[in-house]
């Protein structure tokens, strides 16, 4: 067993334990409120909330691990899903680490670089989170409305930046991804309940299929 395989084996053990621990810690507050203080909305409300949440984010259970694994590897997925903010903080940091190191996504070296990028982003996030908790509200209250309105564009800007970095490597795949996402947003409006998760599910897997065909053609031509 080489060093990287041993690293992955150890990461898997630690990652599984921390994910289970994260689930327990996440469920602990509502369990305490229900069992200790007696605050219980009822099974019907809990099931309704669960179904509502799954209809919005259910597709991400399948699309995000497949989409992000080539960038951050197994360790990065464990760290990213446990710390949160995967799309708007962890993945941009991992992509920046990949670009700065010169390694390619999908390789062992690239996965390590992506993991390092996520690790750094987590520590930086903790520092800025502490600062924002103690001083953020005071600072935001003094900002003019024009500035606070611009802050709402941060996440779309991050999405656009990450998309552009990968679209430049495969322009056809980038154009296809935009087209299929636009088409699906229009189709979903005609489906009862407007299940938005379908847009993500179809867009991700359709783009993966398209990119795979493009790669196969490129290999055949060579």
Tab-separated table of C-alpha atoms in Angstrom:
chain	number	residue	atom	x	y	z
A	1	UNK	CA	0.000	0.000	0.000
A	2	UNK	CA	1.496	3.313	-1.082
A	3	UNK	CA	1.399	6.518	0.939
A	4	UNK	CA	-1.622	7.978	-0.880
A	5	UNK	CA	-3.710	4.818	-0.451
A	6	UNK	CA	-2.896	4.775	3.265
A	7	UNK	CA	-3.847	8.457	3.434
A	8	UNK	CA	-7.223	7.743	1.796
A	9	UNK	CA	-7.836	4.767	4.085
A	10	UNK	CA	-7.219	6.883	7.182
A	11	UNK	CA	-9.251	9.777	5.780
A	12	UNK	CA	-12.198	7.449	5.169
A	13	UNK	CA	-12.173	6.229	8.774
A	14	UNK	CA	-11.940	9.763	10.177
A	15	UNK	CA	-14.422	11.142	7.636
A	16	UNK	CA	-17.105	8.551	8.384
A	17	UNK	CA	-16.753	9.130	12.118
A	18	UNK	CA	-16.932	12.927	11.835
A	19	UNK	CA	-19.925	12.772	9.473
A	20	UNK	CA	-21.826	10.515	11.876
A	21	UNK	CA	-20.825	12.819	14.730
A	22	UNK	CA	-22.066	15.790	12.691
A	23	UNK	CA	-25.442	14.125	12.168
A	24	UNK	CA	-25.759	13.415	15.900
A	25	UNK	CA	-24.801	16.984	16.851
A	26	UNK	CA	-27.225	18.416	14.271
A	27	UNK	CA	-30.114	16.356	15.643
A	28	UNK	CA	-29.225	17.012	19.281
A	29	UNK	CA	-30.887	20.477	19.662
A	30	UNK	CA	-34.303	19.422	18.281
A	31	UNK	CA	-34.169	16.198	20.289
A	32	UNK	CA	-33.454	18.146	23.482
A	33	UNK	CA	-36.267	20.603	22.702
A	34	UNK	CA	-38.651	17.693	22.097
A	35	UNK	CA	-37.666	15.243	24.836
A	36	UNK	CA	-36.580	17.685	27.575
A	37	UNK	CA	-38.665	20.820	27.053
A	38	UNK	CA	-41.652	19.227	25.329
A	39	UNK	CA	-41.674	21.456	22.239
A	40	UNK	CA	-42.925	19.186	19.474
A	41	UNK	CA	-44.605	20.439	16.266
A	42	UNK	CA	-46.047	17.004	15.600
A	43	UNK	CA	-45.184	14.223	13.180
A	44	UNK	CA	-47.247	15.757	10.374
A	45	UNK	CA	-45.366	19.056	10.495
A	46	UNK	CA	-42.012	17.269	10.679
A	47	UNK	CA	-42.810	15.108	7.642
A	48	UNK	CA	-44.121	18.129	5.720
A	49	UNK	CA	-40.937	20.048	6.449
A	50	UNK	CA	-38.779	17.074	5.472
A	51	UNK	CA	-40.606	16.596	2.169
A	52	UNK	CA	-40.412	20.321	1.454
A	53	UNK	CA	-36.672	20.404	2.117
A	54	UNK	CA	-36.024	17.248	0.081
A	55	UNK	CA	-37.936	18.666	-2.876
A	56	UNK	CA	-35.582	21.650	-2.889
A	57	UNK	CA	-32.226	20.039	-2.111
A	58	UNK	CA	-32.818	16.351	-2.837
A	59	UNK	CA	-30.967	16.517	-6.141
A	60	UNK	CA	-27.845	17.787	-4.407
A	61	UNK	CA	-27.464	14.452	-2.603
A	62	UNK	CA	-26.584	12.956	-5.996
A	63	UNK	CA	-25.206	15.825	-8.071
A	64	UNK	CA	-22.814	17.496	-5.617
A	65	UNK	CA	-20.651	14.477	-4.666
A	66	UNK	CA	-20.300	13.513	-8.339
A	67	UNK	CA	-19.614	17.074	-9.476
A	68	UNK	CA	-17.142	18.018	-6.750
A	69	UNK	CA	-15.224	14.769	-6.230
A	70	UNK	CA	-12.812	15.349	-9.164
A	71	UNK	CA	-11.963	18.771	-7.718
A	72	UNK	CA	-11.562	18.096	-4.011
A	73	UNK	CA	-11.272	14.325	-3.620
A	74	UNK	CA	-12.640	12.227	-0.794
A	75	UNK	CA	-11.102	14.235	2.036
A	76	UNK	CA	-12.362	17.495	0.545
A	77	UNK	CA	-15.905	16.139	0.337
A	78	UNK	CA	-15.870	15.075	3.979
A	79	UNK	CA	-14.526	18.462	5.069
A	80	UNK	CA	-16.784	20.450	2.749
A	81	UNK	CA	-20.039	18.723	3.643
A	82	UNK	CA	-19.279	18.886	7.340
A	83	UNK	CA	-18.277	22.570	7.362
A	84	UNK	CA	-20.958	23.751	4.907
A	85	UNK	CA	-20.857	26.602	2.389
A	86	UNK	CA	-19.486	24.129	-0.144
A	87	UNK	CA	-20.592	25.967	-3.263
A	88	UNK	CA	-19.993	29.579	-2.306
A	89	UNK	CA	-16.755	29.125	-0.305
A	90	UNK	CA	-15.128	25.688	-0.380
A	91	UNK	CA	-15.257	24.917	-4.105
A	92	UNK	CA	-13.966	28.369	-5.192
A	93	UNK	CA	-11.093	27.954	-2.711
A	94	UNK	CA	-10.350	24.457	-4.009
A	95	UNK	CA	-10.429	25.642	-7.625
A	96	UNK	CA	-8.068	28.500	-6.782
A	97	UNK	CA	-5.683	26.051	-5.101
A	98	UNK	CA	-5.780	23.834	-8.192
A	99	UNK	CA	-5.144	26.742	-10.525
A	100	UNK	CA	-2.310	28.062	-8.372
A	101	UNK	CA	-0.593	24.681	-8.020
A	102	UNK	CA	-0.863	23.785	-11.685
A	103	UNK	CA	-2.207	20.283	-11.002
A	104	UNK	CA	-5.239	18.945	-12.858
A	105	UNK	CA	-8.562	18.014	-11.308
A	106	UNK	CA	-9.247	14.291	-11.196
A	107	UNK	CA	-5.652	13.435	-10.208
A	108	UNK	CA	-4.353	12.425	-6.781
A	109	UNK	CA	-2.208	15.564	-6.612
A	110	UNK	CA	-5.155	17.736	-7.651
A	111	UNK	CA	-7.363	16.188	-4.962
A	112	UNK	CA	-4.736	16.979	-2.315
A	113	UNK	CA	-4.449	20.580	-3.531
A	114	UNK	CA	-8.243	20.908	-3.465
A	115	UNK	CA	-8.303	19.528	0.062
A	116	UNK	CA	-5.669	22.046	1.163
A	117	UNK	CA	-7.717	24.841	-0.415
A	118	UNK	CA	-10.828	23.747	1.485
A	119	UNK	CA	-8.871	23.444	4.739
A	120	UNK	CA	-7.540	26.974	4.410
A	121	UNK	CA	-10.990	28.311	3.542
A	122	UNK	CA	-12.457	26.684	6.665
A	123	UNK	CA	-9.934	28.377	8.970
A	124	UNK	CA	-10.311	31.705	7.192
A	125	UNK	CA	-14.082	31.311	7.393
A	126	UNK	CA	-13.921	30.690	11.133
A	127	UNK	CA	-11.882	33.864	11.666
A	128	UNK	CA	-14.182	36.026	9.581
A	129	UNK	CA	-17.258	34.394	11.110
A	130	UNK	CA	-16.073	35.334	14.585
A	131	UNK	CA	-15.391	38.873	13.412
A	132	UNK	CA	-18.789	39.143	11.746
A	133	UNK	CA	-20.573	37.799	14.823
A	134	UNK	CA	-19.007	40.399	17.104
A	135	UNK	CA	-18.750	43.361	14.736
A	136	UNK	CA	-20.561	42.483	11.522
A	137	UNK	CA	-24.000	43.735	12.439
A	138	UNK	CA	-22.600	47.083	13.576
A	139	UNK	CA	-20.663	47.504	10.340
A	140	UNK	CA	-23.596	46.473	8.126
A	141	UNK	CA	-25.894	48.919	9.891
A	142	UNK	CA	-23.625	51.795	8.893
A	143	UNK	CA	-23.371	50.814	5.216
A	144	UNK	CA	-25.501	52.705	2.685
A	145	UNK	CA	-28.349	50.762	1.001
A	146	UNK	CA	-26.523	50.811	-2.338
A	147	UNK	CA	-23.655	48.787	-0.814
A	148	UNK	CA	-25.844	46.282	1.045
A	149	UNK	CA	-27.786	45.672	-2.164
A	150	UNK	CA	-24.564	44.791	-3.978
A	151	UNK	CA	-23.711	42.225	-1.275
A	152	UNK	CA	-26.608	40.084	-2.491
A	153	UNK	CA	-24.670	39.550	-5.731
A	154	UNK	CA	-21.692	37.853	-4.046
A	155	UNK	CA	-22.958	34.286	-4.467
A	156	UNK	CA	-23.946	34.721	-8.158
A	157	UNK	CA	-20.510	36.244	-8.751
A	158	UNK	CA	-18.820	33.227	-7.146
A	159	UNK	CA	-20.935	30.858	-9.231
A	160	UNK	CA	-20.004	32.798	-12.356
A	161	UNK	CA	-16.302	32.781	-11.508
A	162	UNK	CA	-16.183	29.030	-10.890
A	163	UNK	CA	-18.229	28.346	-14.031
A	164	UNK	CA	-15.957	30.536	-16.157
A	165	UNK	CA	-12.809	28.751	-14.960
A	166	UNK	CA	-14.143	25.382	-16.108
A	167	UNK	CA	-15.960	26.663	-19.192
A	168	UNK	CA	-12.700	28.082	-20.548
A	169	UNK	CA	-11.249	24.569	-20.522
A	170	UNK	CA	-14.211	23.200	-22.507
A	171	UNK	CA	-16.220	26.004	-24.156
A	172	UNK	CA	-18.650	23.603	-25.846
A	173	UNK	CA	-19.498	21.972	-22.523
A	174	UNK	CA	-19.918	25.406	-20.943
A	175	UNK	CA	-22.328	26.542	-23.660
A	176	UNK	CA	-24.239	23.258	-23.388
A	177	UNK	CA	-24.512	23.639	-19.592
A	178	UNK	CA	-25.936	27.144	-19.916
A	179	UNK	CA	-28.373	26.053	-22.611
A	180	UNK	CA	-29.682	22.990	-20.764
A	181	UNK	CA	-30.024	24.941	-17.498
A	182	UNK	CA	-31.968	27.708	-19.272
A	183	UNK	CA	-34.251	25.186	-20.995
A	184	UNK	CA	-34.899	23.302	-17.749
A	185	UNK	CA	-35.815	26.477	-15.844
A	186	UNK	CA	-38.491	27.109	-18.473
A	187	UNK	CA	-39.741	23.508	-18.442
A	188	UNK	CA	-40.009	23.392	-14.642
A	189	UNK	CA	-42.463	26.312	-14.653
A	190	UNK	CA	-44.987	24.030	-16.383
A	191	UNK	CA	-44.599	21.189	-13.854
A	192	UNK	CA	-47.013	21.228	-10.878
A	193	UNK	CA	-45.207	22.412	-7.761
A	194	UNK	CA	-42.301	23.746	-9.830
A	195	UNK	CA	-39.727	21.252	-8.435
A	196	UNK	CA	-36.544	23.308	-8.824
A	197	UNK	CA	-34.273	20.371	-7.960
A	198	UNK	CA	-35.024	18.893	-11.401
A	199	UNK	CA	-33.099	21.786	-12.972
A	200	UNK	CA	-29.957	20.866	-11.036
A	201	UNK	CA	-30.353	17.123	-11.509
A	202	UNK	CA	-30.876	17.249	-15.286
A	203	UNK	CA	-28.326	20.019	-15.899
A	204	UNK	CA	-25.513	18.294	-13.982
A	205	UNK	CA	-25.919	14.808	-15.422
A	206	UNK	CA	-26.719	16.006	-18.948
A	207	UNK	CA	-23.577	18.168	-18.950
A	208	UNK	CA	-21.466	15.291	-17.609
A	209	UNK	CA	-22.780	13.074	-20.414
A	210	UNK	CA	-22.116	15.756	-23.034
A	211	UNK	CA	-18.584	16.409	-21.741
A	212	UNK	CA	-17.853	12.682	-21.737
A	213	UNK	CA	-18.886	12.412	-25.388
A	214	UNK	CA	-16.711	15.403	-26.257
A	215	UNK	CA	-13.740	13.809	-24.483
A	216	UNK	CA	-14.317	10.488	-26.254
A	217	UNK	CA	-14.355	12.244	-29.643
A	218	UNK	CA	-11.141	14.074	-28.775
A	219	UNK	CA	-9.425	10.800	-27.778
A	220	UNK	CA	-10.639	9.064	-30.962
A	221	UNK	CA	-9.320	11.899	-33.147
A	222	UNK	CA	-5.925	11.646	-31.506
